[in-house]
Amino acid sequence: MSADPPQRAVEVRRSARRRRTVSAYREGDRTVVLIPARMSEAEERRWVGVMLDKLAAQEGRRVLGDAELTARAERLSEQHFGGRARPSTVRWVTNQNTRWGSCTPSEGSIRLSHRLQGMPEYVVDYVLLHELAHLLVPGHGPRFWELLEAYPRTERARGYLEGVVAAERLPTVPADAED
């Protein structure tokens, strides 16, 4: 079995409005690279390689394994809840497509959606703290939200997640209509 990640399709989009910058992002199972229309094929090949490497490096830095996720949850519990929230398990799951995380207080288990992987650390920390707070207060009442006030980036993280959800609901524009 190979340790290499699966290959993604690459779509290059040229734009006459784009003058100097090159950017890239993941869109489903493909990578989209945006380049200026005037760029030569050789420059295009070079920049596609550079941007693929850059995206892979960013994603490689951000993805934590379950053991690191557990250690992070323990650290956050200590910092914000005085160590009172003690999960028995913390792990990534791939079956949560409408939730960012879930917690079963009776078991002490926390599960985070794989969709969080690659998001900024403060967002993952917020979702972890949200689920850790459920170990102390099961519902979403005033006591629960008071606990989360201990995290200074709560509103920013919630706004980020709301933006992700809103973006997922936007209609997709055909590639030929973007120029």
PDB file of C-alpha atoms in Angstrom:
ATOM      1  CA  MET A   1       0.000   0.000   0.000  1.00  0.00           C
ATOM      2  CA  SER A   2       1.396   3.399  -0.991  1.00  0.00           C
ATOM      3  CA  ALA A   3       1.741   6.234   1.506  1.00  0.00           C
ATOM      4  CA  ASP A   4       1.307   8.805  -1.280  1.00  0.00           C
ATOM      5  CA  PRO A   5      -1.924  10.784  -1.230  1.00  0.00           C
ATOM      6  CA  PRO A   6      -4.373  10.123  -4.075  1.00  0.00           C
ATOM      7  CA  GLN A   7      -3.834  12.266  -7.163  1.00  0.00           C
ATOM      8  CA  ARG A   8      -6.353  15.057  -7.701  1.00  0.00           C
ATOM      9  CA  ALA A   9      -7.445  16.462 -11.022  1.00  0.00           C
ATOM     10  CA  VAL A  10      -5.971  19.897 -11.720  1.00  0.00           C
ATOM     11  CA  GLU A  11      -7.984  22.574 -13.466  1.00  0.00           C
ATOM     12  CA  VAL A  12      -6.148  25.665 -14.668  1.00  0.00           C
ATOM     13  CA  ARG A  13      -8.265  28.782 -15.073  1.00  0.00           C
ATOM     14  CA  ARG A  14      -6.796  31.678 -17.060  1.00  0.00           C
ATOM     15  CA  SER A  15      -8.074  35.195 -16.533  1.00  0.00           C
ATOM     16  CA  ALA A  16      -7.415  38.325 -18.566  1.00  0.00           C
ATOM     17  CA  ARG A  17      -8.141  40.404 -15.452  1.00  0.00           C
ATOM     18  CA  ARG A  18      -5.483  38.598 -13.424  1.00  0.00           C
ATOM     19  CA  ARG A  19      -2.163  40.373 -14.054  1.00  0.00           C
ATOM     20  CA  ARG A  20       0.558  39.018 -11.759  1.00  0.00           C
ATOM     21  CA  THR A  21      -0.798  36.751  -9.071  1.00  0.00           C
ATOM     22  CA  VAL A  22      -1.257  32.999  -9.061  1.00  0.00           C
ATOM     23  CA  SER A  23      -3.483  31.247  -6.549  1.00  0.00           C
ATOM     24  CA  ALA A  24      -4.829  27.776  -5.950  1.00  0.00           C
ATOM     25  CA  TYR A  25      -7.470  26.067  -3.856  1.00  0.00           C
ATOM     26  CA  ARG A  26      -9.159  22.713  -3.425  1.00  0.00           C
ATOM     27  CA  GLU A  27     -12.646  22.316  -4.852  1.00  0.00           C
ATOM     28  CA  GLY A  28     -14.081  18.904  -4.086  1.00  0.00           C
ATOM     29  CA  ASP A  29     -11.807  16.255  -5.571  1.00  0.00           C
ATOM     30  CA  ARG A  30      -9.837  18.653  -7.769  1.00  0.00           C
ATOM     31  CA  THR A  31      -7.363  21.496  -7.431  1.00  0.00           C
ATOM     32  CA  VAL A  32      -8.087  24.795  -9.172  1.00  0.00           C
ATOM     33  CA  VAL A  33      -5.100  26.979 -10.145  1.00  0.00           C
ATOM     34  CA  LEU A  34      -5.833  30.572 -11.187  1.00  0.00           C
ATOM     35  CA  ILE A  35      -3.256  32.209 -13.468  1.00  0.00           C
ATOM     36  CA  PRO A  36      -2.962  35.286 -15.714  1.00  0.00           C
ATOM     37  CA  ALA A  37      -4.107  34.633 -19.304  1.00  0.00           C
ATOM     38  CA  ARG A  38      -0.791  35.919 -20.764  1.00  0.00           C
ATOM     39  CA  MET A  39       1.279  33.224 -19.017  1.00  0.00           C
ATOM     40  CA  SER A  40       3.153  30.774 -21.290  1.00  0.00           C
ATOM     41  CA  GLU A  41       2.597  27.019 -21.088  1.00  0.00           C
ATOM     42  CA  ALA A  42       6.027  26.573 -19.489  1.00  0.00           C
ATOM     43  CA  GLU A  43       5.203  29.176 -16.835  1.00  0.00           C
ATOM     44  CA  GLU A  44       1.834  27.502 -16.308  1.00  0.00           C
ATOM     45  CA  ARG A  45       3.472  24.097 -15.711  1.00  0.00           C
ATOM     46  CA  ARG A  46       5.970  25.639 -13.298  1.00  0.00           C
ATOM     47  CA  TRP A  47       3.315  27.536 -11.346  1.00  0.00           C
ATOM     48  CA  VAL A  48       0.971  24.535 -11.168  1.00  0.00           C
ATOM     49  CA  GLY A  49       3.815  22.552  -9.595  1.00  0.00           C
ATOM     50  CA  VAL A  50       4.644  25.365  -7.169  1.00  0.00           C
ATOM     51  CA  MET A  51       1.014  25.774  -6.105  1.00  0.00           C
ATOM     52  CA  LEU A  52       0.426  22.018  -5.694  1.00  0.00           C
ATOM     53  CA  ASP A  53       3.495  21.823  -3.469  1.00  0.00           C
ATOM     54  CA  LYS A  54       2.331  24.848  -1.485  1.00  0.00           C
ATOM     55  CA  LEU A  55      -1.163  23.415  -0.903  1.00  0.00           C
ATOM     56  CA  ALA A  56       0.261  20.025   0.100  1.00  0.00           C
ATOM     57  CA  ALA A  57       2.615  21.668   2.598  1.00  0.00           C
ATOM     58  CA  GLN A  58      -0.223  23.708   4.114  1.00  0.00           C
ATOM     59  CA  GLU A  59      -2.455  20.666   4.445  1.00  0.00           C
ATOM     60  CA  GLY A  60       0.360  18.527   5.839  1.00  0.00           C
ATOM     61  CA  ARG A  61       1.011  21.032   8.606  1.00  0.00           C
ATOM     62  CA  ARG A  62      -2.595  21.369   9.639  1.00  0.00           C
ATOM     63  CA  VAL A  63      -3.889  17.808   9.898  1.00  0.00           C
ATOM     64  CA  LEU A  64      -3.598  16.358  13.368  1.00  0.00           C
ATOM     65  CA  GLY A  65      -3.877  12.669  14.141  1.00  0.00           C
ATOM     66  CA  ASP A  66      -6.256  11.428  16.827  1.00  0.00           C
ATOM     67  CA  ALA A  67      -3.466  11.299  19.440  1.00  0.00           C
ATOM     68  CA  GLU A  68      -2.504  14.920  18.774  1.00  0.00           C
ATOM     69  CA  LEU A  69      -6.167  15.897  18.794  1.00  0.00           C
ATOM     70  CA  THR A  70      -6.594  14.267  22.216  1.00  0.00           C
ATOM     71  CA  ALA A  71      -3.531  16.081  23.574  1.00  0.00           C
ATOM     72  CA  ARG A  72      -4.842  19.346  22.190  1.00  0.00           C
ATOM     73  CA  ALA A  73      -8.241  18.778  23.841  1.00  0.00           C
ATOM     74  CA  GLU A  74      -6.550  18.080  27.170  1.00  0.00           C
ATOM     75  CA  ARG A  75      -4.462  21.247  26.865  1.00  0.00           C
ATOM     76  CA  LEU A  76      -7.523  23.343  25.985  1.00  0.00           C
ATOM     77  CA  SER A  77      -9.484  21.874  28.898  1.00  0.00           C
ATOM     78  CA  GLU A  78      -6.658  22.789  31.244  1.00  0.00           C
ATOM     79  CA  GLN A  79      -6.300  26.319  29.851  1.00  0.00           C
ATOM     80  CA  HIS A  80      -9.988  27.244  29.680  1.00  0.00           C
ATOM     81  CA  PHE A  81     -11.859  24.910  32.041  1.00  0.00           C
ATOM     82  CA  GLY A  82      -9.267  24.218  34.733  1.00  0.00           C
ATOM     83  CA  GLY A  83      -8.909  20.630  33.471  1.00  0.00           C
ATOM     84  CA  ARG A  84     -12.479  19.743  34.490  1.00  0.00           C
ATOM     85  CA  ALA A  85     -13.499  18.473  31.023  1.00  0.00           C
ATOM     86  CA  ARG A  86     -11.837  15.071  30.625  1.00  0.00           C
ATOM     87  CA  PRO A  87     -12.729  13.257  27.412  1.00  0.00           C
ATOM     88  CA  SER A  88     -12.154   9.518  27.211  1.00  0.00           C
ATOM     89  CA  THR A  89     -11.693   9.687  23.429  1.00  0.00           C
ATOM     90  CA  VAL A  90     -11.227  12.452  20.865  1.00  0.00           C
ATOM     91  CA  ARG A  91     -11.127  11.499  17.201  1.00  0.00           C
ATOM     92  CA  TRP A  92     -11.778  12.570  13.632  1.00  0.00           C
ATOM     93  CA  VAL A  93     -14.771  11.032  11.872  1.00  0.00           C
ATOM     94  CA  THR A  94     -15.900  11.092   8.244  1.00  0.00           C
ATOM     95  CA  ASN A  95     -19.614  10.524   8.804  1.00  0.00           C
ATOM     96  CA  GLN A  96     -20.487  14.036  10.044  1.00  0.00           C
ATOM     97  CA  ASN A  97     -21.346  16.164   7.059  1.00  0.00           C
ATOM     98  CA  THR A  98     -23.841  18.524   8.692  1.00  0.00           C
ATOM     99  CA  ARG A  99     -22.168  18.941  12.098  1.00  0.00           C
ATOM    100  CA  TRP A 100     -18.706  20.178  12.990  1.00  0.00           C
ATOM    101  CA  GLY A 101     -18.460  17.978  16.055  1.00  0.00           C
ATOM    102  CA  SER A 102     -20.406  15.882  18.507  1.00  0.00           C
ATOM    103  CA  CYS A 103     -20.058  14.718  22.073  1.00  0.00           C
ATOM    104  CA  THR A 104     -21.541  11.874  24.072  1.00  0.00           C
ATOM    105  CA  PRO A 105     -21.161  13.063  27.680  1.00  0.00           C
ATOM    106  CA  SER A 106     -22.137   9.685  29.178  1.00  0.00           C
ATOM    107  CA  GLU A 107     -19.194   8.053  27.361  1.00  0.00           C
ATOM    108  CA  GLY A 108     -16.870  11.055  27.407  1.00  0.00           C
ATOM    109  CA  SER A 109     -16.344  10.732  23.670  1.00  0.00           C
ATOM    110  CA  ILE A 110     -15.777  13.645  21.302  1.00  0.00           C
ATOM    111  CA  ARG A 111     -15.865  13.363  17.522  1.00  0.00           C
ATOM    112  CA  LEU A 112     -14.823  16.102  15.093  1.00  0.00           C
ATOM    113  CA  SER A 113     -15.831  16.191  11.450  1.00  0.00           C
ATOM    114  CA  HIS A 114     -13.014  15.604   8.973  1.00  0.00           C
ATOM    115  CA  ARG A 115     -14.269  18.774   7.230  1.00  0.00           C
ATOM    116  CA  LEU A 116     -12.453  20.776   9.946  1.00  0.00           C
ATOM    117  CA  GLN A 117      -9.097  19.418   8.825  1.00  0.00           C
ATOM    118  CA  GLY A 118      -7.180  22.204   7.159  1.00  0.00           C
ATOM    119  CA  MET A 119      -9.184  24.989   8.793  1.00  0.00           C
ATOM    120  CA  PRO A 120      -7.360  27.544  10.953  1.00  0.00           C
ATOM    121  CA  GLU A 121      -6.238  26.288  14.365  1.00  0.00           C
ATOM    122  CA  TYR A 122      -8.454  28.717  16.244  1.00  0.00           C
ATOM    123  CA  VAL A 123     -11.512  27.223  14.502  1.00  0.00           C
ATOM    124  CA  VAL A 124     -10.566  23.642  15.412  1.00  0.00           C
ATOM    125  CA  ASP A 125      -9.821  24.808  18.961  1.00  0.00           C
ATOM    126  CA  TYR A 126     -13.255  26.431  19.198  1.00  0.00           C
ATOM    127  CA  VAL A 127     -15.040  23.255  18.058  1.00  0.00           C
ATOM    128  CA  LEU A 128     -12.964  21.188  20.501  1.00  0.00           C
ATOM    129  CA  LEU A 129     -13.823  23.597  23.331  1.00  0.00           C
ATOM    130  CA  HIS A 130     -17.482  23.525  22.318  1.00  0.00           C
ATOM    131  CA  GLU A 131     -17.527  19.734  22.627  1.00  0.00           C
ATOM    132  CA  LEU A 132     -15.442  19.788  25.822  1.00  0.00           C
ATOM    133  CA  ALA A 133     -17.989  22.195  27.324  1.00  0.00           C
ATOM    134  CA  HIS A 134     -20.667  19.568  26.664  1.00  0.00           C
ATOM    135  CA  LEU A 135     -18.822  17.234  29.027  1.00  0.00           C
ATOM    136  CA  LEU A 136     -19.552  19.821  31.724  1.00  0.00           C
ATOM    137  CA  VAL A 137     -22.941  21.146  30.546  1.00  0.00           C
ATOM    138  CA  PRO A 138     -24.935  18.884  28.181  1.00  0.00           C
ATOM    139  CA  GLY A 139     -27.250  21.485  26.562  1.00  0.00           C
ATOM    140  CA  HIS A 140     -26.812  24.899  24.946  1.00  0.00           C
ATOM    141  CA  GLY A 141     -28.203  26.981  27.790  1.00  0.00           C
ATOM    142  CA  PRO A 142     -26.684  30.096  29.390  1.00  0.00           C
ATOM    143  CA  ARG A 143     -24.250  28.071  31.548  1.00  0.00           C
ATOM    144  CA  PHE A 144     -22.890  26.391  28.427  1.00  0.00           C
ATOM    145  CA  TRP A 145     -22.257  29.701  26.615  1.00  0.00           C
ATOM    146  CA  GLU A 146     -20.678  31.189  29.736  1.00  0.00           C
ATOM    147  CA  LEU A 147     -18.093  28.405  29.617  1.00  0.00           C
ATOM    148  CA  LEU A 148     -17.239  29.209  25.995  1.00  0.00           C
ATOM    149  CA  GLU A 149     -16.711  32.877  26.823  1.00  0.00           C
ATOM    150  CA  ALA A 150     -13.379  31.743  28.290  1.00  0.00           C
ATOM    151  CA  TYR A 151     -12.126  31.300  24.702  1.00  0.00           C
ATOM    152  CA  PRO A 152     -11.321  34.740  23.237  1.00  0.00           C
ATOM    153  CA  ARG A 153     -11.863  33.694  19.610  1.00  0.00           C
ATOM    154  CA  THR A 154     -15.341  32.205  20.002  1.00  0.00           C
ATOM    155  CA  GLU A 155     -17.150  34.803  17.894  1.00  0.00           C
ATOM    156  CA  ARG A 156     -14.451  34.835  15.219  1.00  0.00           C
ATOM    157  CA  ALA A 157     -14.511  31.027  14.914  1.00  0.00           C
ATOM    158  CA  ARG A 158     -18.314  30.932  14.802  1.00  0.00           C
ATOM    159  CA  GLY A 159     -18.256  33.551  12.051  1.00  0.00           C
ATOM    160  CA  TYR A 160     -15.702  31.535  10.084  1.00  0.00           C
ATOM    161  CA  LEU A 161     -17.845  28.387  10.305  1.00  0.00           C
ATOM    162  CA  GLU A 162     -20.984  30.320   9.334  1.00  0.00           C
ATOM    163  CA  GLY A 163     -19.092  31.635   6.299  1.00  0.00           C
ATOM    164  CA  VAL A 164     -18.095  28.106   5.283  1.00  0.00           C
ATOM    165  CA  VAL A 165     -21.712  26.948   5.515  1.00  0.00           C
ATOM    166  CA  ALA A 166     -22.903  29.981   3.527  1.00  0.00           C
ATOM    167  CA  ALA A 167     -20.270  29.399   0.836  1.00  0.00           C
ATOM    168  CA  GLU A 168     -21.356  25.772   0.467  1.00  0.00           C
ATOM    169  CA  ARG A 169     -24.876  26.993  -0.326  1.00  0.00           C
ATOM    170  CA  LEU A 170     -23.792  29.376  -3.097  1.00  0.00           C
ATOM    171  CA  PRO A 171     -24.531  28.297  -6.664  1.00  0.00           C
ATOM    172  CA  THR A 172     -21.518  27.199  -8.665  1.00  0.00           C
ATOM    173  CA  VAL A 173     -20.582  29.298 -11.690  1.00  0.00           C
ATOM    174  CA  PRO A 174     -19.568  27.426 -14.844  1.00  0.00           C
ATOM    175  CA  ALA A 175     -15.817  27.771 -15.504  1.00  0.00           C
ATOM    176  CA  ASP A 176     -16.278  29.532 -18.868  1.00  0.00           C
ATOM    177  CA  ALA A 177     -18.515  32.222 -17.283  1.00  0.00           C
ATOM    178  CA  GLU A 178     -15.843  33.406 -14.798  1.00  0.00           C
ATOM    179  CA  ASP A 179     -13.641  35.325 -17.253  1.00  0.00           C
TER     180      ASP A 179
END
